[in-house]
Coordinates of C-alpha atoms and ligand atoms in Angstrom, one line a residue:
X1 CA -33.2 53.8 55.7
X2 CA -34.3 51.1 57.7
X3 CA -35.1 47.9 56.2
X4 CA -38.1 47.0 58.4
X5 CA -41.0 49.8 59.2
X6 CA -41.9 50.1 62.1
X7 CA -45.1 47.7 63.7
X8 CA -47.2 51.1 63.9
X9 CA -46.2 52.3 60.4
X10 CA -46.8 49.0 59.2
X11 CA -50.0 48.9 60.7
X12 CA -51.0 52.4 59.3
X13 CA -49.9 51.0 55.6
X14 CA -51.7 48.3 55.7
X15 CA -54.9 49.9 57.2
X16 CA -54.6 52.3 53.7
X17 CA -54.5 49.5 51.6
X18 CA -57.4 48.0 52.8
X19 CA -59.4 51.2 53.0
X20 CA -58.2 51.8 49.3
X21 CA -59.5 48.1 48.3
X22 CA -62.6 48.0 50.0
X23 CA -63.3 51.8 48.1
X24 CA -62.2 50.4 45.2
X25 CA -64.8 47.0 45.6
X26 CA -67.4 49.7 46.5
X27 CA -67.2 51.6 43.2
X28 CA -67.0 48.2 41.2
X29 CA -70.5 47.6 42.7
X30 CA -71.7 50.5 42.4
X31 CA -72.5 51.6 45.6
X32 CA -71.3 54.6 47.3
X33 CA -67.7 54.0 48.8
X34 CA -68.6 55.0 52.6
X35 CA -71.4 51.6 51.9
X36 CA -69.3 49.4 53.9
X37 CA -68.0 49.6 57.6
X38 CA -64.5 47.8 58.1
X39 CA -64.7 46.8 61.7
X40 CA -61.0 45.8 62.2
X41 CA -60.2 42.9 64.7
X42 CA -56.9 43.0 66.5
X43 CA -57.4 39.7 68.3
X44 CA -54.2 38.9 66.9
X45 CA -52.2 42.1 68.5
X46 CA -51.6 43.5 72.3
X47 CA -53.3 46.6 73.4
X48 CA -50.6 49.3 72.3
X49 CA -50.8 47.4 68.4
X50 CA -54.2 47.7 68.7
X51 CA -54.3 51.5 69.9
X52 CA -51.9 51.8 66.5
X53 CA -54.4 50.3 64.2
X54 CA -57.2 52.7 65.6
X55 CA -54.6 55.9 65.7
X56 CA -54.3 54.7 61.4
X57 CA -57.8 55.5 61.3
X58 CA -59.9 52.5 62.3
X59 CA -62.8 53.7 64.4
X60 CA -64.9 49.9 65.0
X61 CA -62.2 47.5 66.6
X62 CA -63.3 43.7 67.5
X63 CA -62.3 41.2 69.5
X64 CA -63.7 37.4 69.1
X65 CA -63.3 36.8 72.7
X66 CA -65.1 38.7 75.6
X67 CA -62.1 38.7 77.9
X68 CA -59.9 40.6 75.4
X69 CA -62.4 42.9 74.8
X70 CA -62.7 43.4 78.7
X71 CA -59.1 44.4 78.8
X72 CA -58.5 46.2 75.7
X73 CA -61.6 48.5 76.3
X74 CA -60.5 49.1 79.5
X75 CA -56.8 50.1 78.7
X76 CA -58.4 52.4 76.0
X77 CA -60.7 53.6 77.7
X78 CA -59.7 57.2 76.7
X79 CA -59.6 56.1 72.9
X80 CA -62.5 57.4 70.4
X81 CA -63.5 53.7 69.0
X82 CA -66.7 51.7 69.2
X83 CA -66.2 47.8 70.3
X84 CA -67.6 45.2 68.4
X85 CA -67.6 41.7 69.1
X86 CA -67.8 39.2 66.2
X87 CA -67.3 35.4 68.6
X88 CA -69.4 33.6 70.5
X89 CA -70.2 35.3 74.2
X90 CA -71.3 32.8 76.4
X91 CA -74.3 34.1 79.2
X92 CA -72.2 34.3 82.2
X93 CA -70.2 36.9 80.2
X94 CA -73.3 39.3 79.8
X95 CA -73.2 41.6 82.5
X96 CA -69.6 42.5 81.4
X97 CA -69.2 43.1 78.4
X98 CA -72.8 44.9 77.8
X99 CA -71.5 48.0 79.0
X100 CA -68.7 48.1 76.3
X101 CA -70.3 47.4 72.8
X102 CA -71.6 48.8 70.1
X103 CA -72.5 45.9 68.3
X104 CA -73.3 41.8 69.3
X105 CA -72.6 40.1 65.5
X106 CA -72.5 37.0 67.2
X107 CA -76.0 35.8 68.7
X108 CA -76.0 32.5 68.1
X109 CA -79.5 30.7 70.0
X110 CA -82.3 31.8 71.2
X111 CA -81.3 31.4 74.9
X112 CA -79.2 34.5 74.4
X113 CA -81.1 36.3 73.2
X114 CA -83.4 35.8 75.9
X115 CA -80.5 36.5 78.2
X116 CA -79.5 39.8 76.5
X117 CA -83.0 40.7 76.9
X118 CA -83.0 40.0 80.6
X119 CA -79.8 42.0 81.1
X120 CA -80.7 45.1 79.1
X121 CA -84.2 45.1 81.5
X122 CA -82.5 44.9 84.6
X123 CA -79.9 47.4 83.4
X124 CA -82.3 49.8 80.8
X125 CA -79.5 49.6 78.4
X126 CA -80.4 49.1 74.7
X127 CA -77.9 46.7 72.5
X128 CA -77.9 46.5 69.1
X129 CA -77.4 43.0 67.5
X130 CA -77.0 41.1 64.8
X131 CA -78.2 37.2 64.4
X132 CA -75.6 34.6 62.9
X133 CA -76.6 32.5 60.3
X134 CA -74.6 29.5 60.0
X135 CA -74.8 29.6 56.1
X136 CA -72.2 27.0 55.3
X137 CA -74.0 24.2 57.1
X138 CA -70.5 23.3 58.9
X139 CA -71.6 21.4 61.8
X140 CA -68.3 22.7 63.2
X141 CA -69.6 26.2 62.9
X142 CA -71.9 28.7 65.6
X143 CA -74.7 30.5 64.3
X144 CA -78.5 29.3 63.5
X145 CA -79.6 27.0 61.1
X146 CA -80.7 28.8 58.0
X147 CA -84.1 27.2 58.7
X148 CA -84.6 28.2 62.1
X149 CA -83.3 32.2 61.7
X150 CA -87.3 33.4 60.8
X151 CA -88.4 31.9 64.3
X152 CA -85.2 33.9 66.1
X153 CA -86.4 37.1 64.6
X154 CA -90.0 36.7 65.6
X155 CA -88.4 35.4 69.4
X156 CA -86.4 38.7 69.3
X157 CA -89.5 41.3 67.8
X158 CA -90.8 41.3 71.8
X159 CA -87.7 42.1 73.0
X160 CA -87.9 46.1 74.6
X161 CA -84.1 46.6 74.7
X162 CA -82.4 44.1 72.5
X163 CA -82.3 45.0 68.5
X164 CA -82.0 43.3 65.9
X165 CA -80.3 45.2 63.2
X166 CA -79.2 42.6 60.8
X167 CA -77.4 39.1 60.2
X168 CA -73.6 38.2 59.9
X169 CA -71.7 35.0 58.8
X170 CA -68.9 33.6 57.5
X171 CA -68.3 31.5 54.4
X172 CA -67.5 28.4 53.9
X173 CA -63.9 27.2 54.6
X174 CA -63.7 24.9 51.3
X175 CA -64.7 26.0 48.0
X176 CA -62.6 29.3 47.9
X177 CA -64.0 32.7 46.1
X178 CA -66.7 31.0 44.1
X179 CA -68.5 29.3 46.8
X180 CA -67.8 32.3 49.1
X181 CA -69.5 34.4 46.3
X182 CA -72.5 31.8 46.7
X183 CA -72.1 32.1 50.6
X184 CA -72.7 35.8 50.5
X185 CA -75.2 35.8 48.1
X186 CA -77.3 33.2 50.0
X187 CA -77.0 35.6 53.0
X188 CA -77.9 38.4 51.4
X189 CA -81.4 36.9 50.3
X190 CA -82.3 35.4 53.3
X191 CA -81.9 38.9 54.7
X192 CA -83.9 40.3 52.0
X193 CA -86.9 37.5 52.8
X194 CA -86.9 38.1 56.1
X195 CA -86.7 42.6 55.7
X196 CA -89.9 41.9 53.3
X197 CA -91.6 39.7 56.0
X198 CA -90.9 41.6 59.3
X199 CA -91.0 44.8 57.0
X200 CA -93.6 46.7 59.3
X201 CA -92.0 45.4 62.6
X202 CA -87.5 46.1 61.9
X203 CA -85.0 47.1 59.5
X204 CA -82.5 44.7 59.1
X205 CA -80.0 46.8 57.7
X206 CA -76.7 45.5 58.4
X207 CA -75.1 42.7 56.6
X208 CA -71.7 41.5 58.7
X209 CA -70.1 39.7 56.1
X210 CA -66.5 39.2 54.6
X211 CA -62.7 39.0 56.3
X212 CA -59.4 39.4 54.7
X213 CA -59.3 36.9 51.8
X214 CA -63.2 37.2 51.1
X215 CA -64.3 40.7 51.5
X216 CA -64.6 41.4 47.6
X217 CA -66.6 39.2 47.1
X218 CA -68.5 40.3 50.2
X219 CA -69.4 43.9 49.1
X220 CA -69.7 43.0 45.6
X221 CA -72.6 41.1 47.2
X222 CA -73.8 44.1 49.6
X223 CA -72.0 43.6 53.1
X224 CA -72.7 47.0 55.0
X225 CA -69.6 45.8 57.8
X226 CA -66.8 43.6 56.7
X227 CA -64.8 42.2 59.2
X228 CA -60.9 42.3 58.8
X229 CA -57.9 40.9 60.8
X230 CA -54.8 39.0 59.4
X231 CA -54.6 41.9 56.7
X232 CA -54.4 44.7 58.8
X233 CA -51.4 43.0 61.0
X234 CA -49.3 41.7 57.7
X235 CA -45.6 42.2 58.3
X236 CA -45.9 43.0 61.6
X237 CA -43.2 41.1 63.0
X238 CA -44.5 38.5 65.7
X239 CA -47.6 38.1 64.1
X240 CA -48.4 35.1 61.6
Ligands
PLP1 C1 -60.8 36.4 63.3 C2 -62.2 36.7 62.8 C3 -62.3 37.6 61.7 C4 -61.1 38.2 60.9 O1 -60.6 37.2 60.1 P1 -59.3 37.4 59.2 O2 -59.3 36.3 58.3 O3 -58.1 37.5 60.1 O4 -59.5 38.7 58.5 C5 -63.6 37.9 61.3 N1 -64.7 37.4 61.9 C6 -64.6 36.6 62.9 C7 -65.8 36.0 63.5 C8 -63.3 36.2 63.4 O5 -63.2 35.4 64.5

């Protein structure tokens, strides 16, 4: 017996464990236990890692930076997966990384979303976003003010190509579960408000919230995606 598995057999145990906790979280809440997405990012792992994490099972990989995503995409290219990416893209980044997504959980200002809608006109590709809401209030932290998310909405409702299918955020760094319970929560109404306001206009039906120490407390609080990436890579030697 060898005393180590393998990185790829590592990776496949660990992306059971997390499938079996977030089913488990799902039946605690009551809600059915395909309600939550895990969209797994392997920013901490090379391509072949990465193409071991989606052979376990993990269909929605993301990357936090555009350039990785560039790369891996293109490398597995021949992989079934849908790309998601969850950091910040900055505008001269667009026309790039478009083509590859599934989902944008990470516009952040209004001057995106007016590029994005730019883009997908000169391109007639549709994109499917979410807005993120900097619900912590750490200066240190990208995503809109809580206060200014209703005007982003109504700046994105115009938009022909560029949907808006939801919010995502993060919690707080300090407080640990209890103020990421709060964190959630918080999220979770706003996106209620604003689904009751804009009711006849969009469906904000996605809820991006949750990573590997929070996402309990995350679906216990209605995330549809959760976003997970130290957990899936634990005991992976190489990786911290
Ligand atoms: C890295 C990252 C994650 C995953 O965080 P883990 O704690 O490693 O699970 C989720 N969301 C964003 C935006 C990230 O940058």
């Amino acid at each position: 017996m060898p005393d180590r598995l393998s990185p790829e057999d590592q990776i496949a145990l660990n992306w059971n464990a997390c499938l079996h906790d977030v089913h488990e979280s799902c039946a605690l809440a009551g809600r059915p236990l395909d309600a939550v997405r895990i969209v797994g990012v392997a920013k901490y792992v090379d391509e072949s890692l990465t193409a071991a994490l989606i052979r376990a099972g993990c269909r929605d990989v993301g990357e936090s930076r555009p350039q990785s995503l560039w790369s891996k995409a293109e490398t597995l290219a021949e992989v079934d997966c849908r790309w998601h990416l969850v950091g910040h893209l900055q505008r001269n980044k667009l026309r790039r990384t478009l083509p590859l997504l599934s989902l944008l959980h990470s516009v952040d200002s209004r001057r995106l979303l007016r590029a994005l809608d730019a883009e997908t006109e000169r391109t007639g590709q549709t994109i499917d976003v979410l807005l993120e809401v900097n619900i912590s209030g750490d200066k240190a932290k990208t995503g809109f003010d809580v206060g200014d998310v209703v005007a982003a909405v109504e700046a994105a409702l115009p938009l022909q190509r560029v949907r808006v299918r939801g919010l995502m955020g993060m919690a707080s760094r300090e407080g640990g579960s209890t103020q990421a319970r709060r964190d959630f929560a918080a999220l979770r109404q706003l996106r209620d408000r604003l689904a009751e306001q804009f009711a006849n206009q969009i469906s904000l039906d996605e809820l991006s919230m949750g990573m590997s120490k929070d996402f309990a407390a995350a679906i216990a609080e209605g995330a549809t995606i959760i976003r997970v990436g130290s957990r899936l890579f634990e005991g992976v030697p190489g990786i911290s």
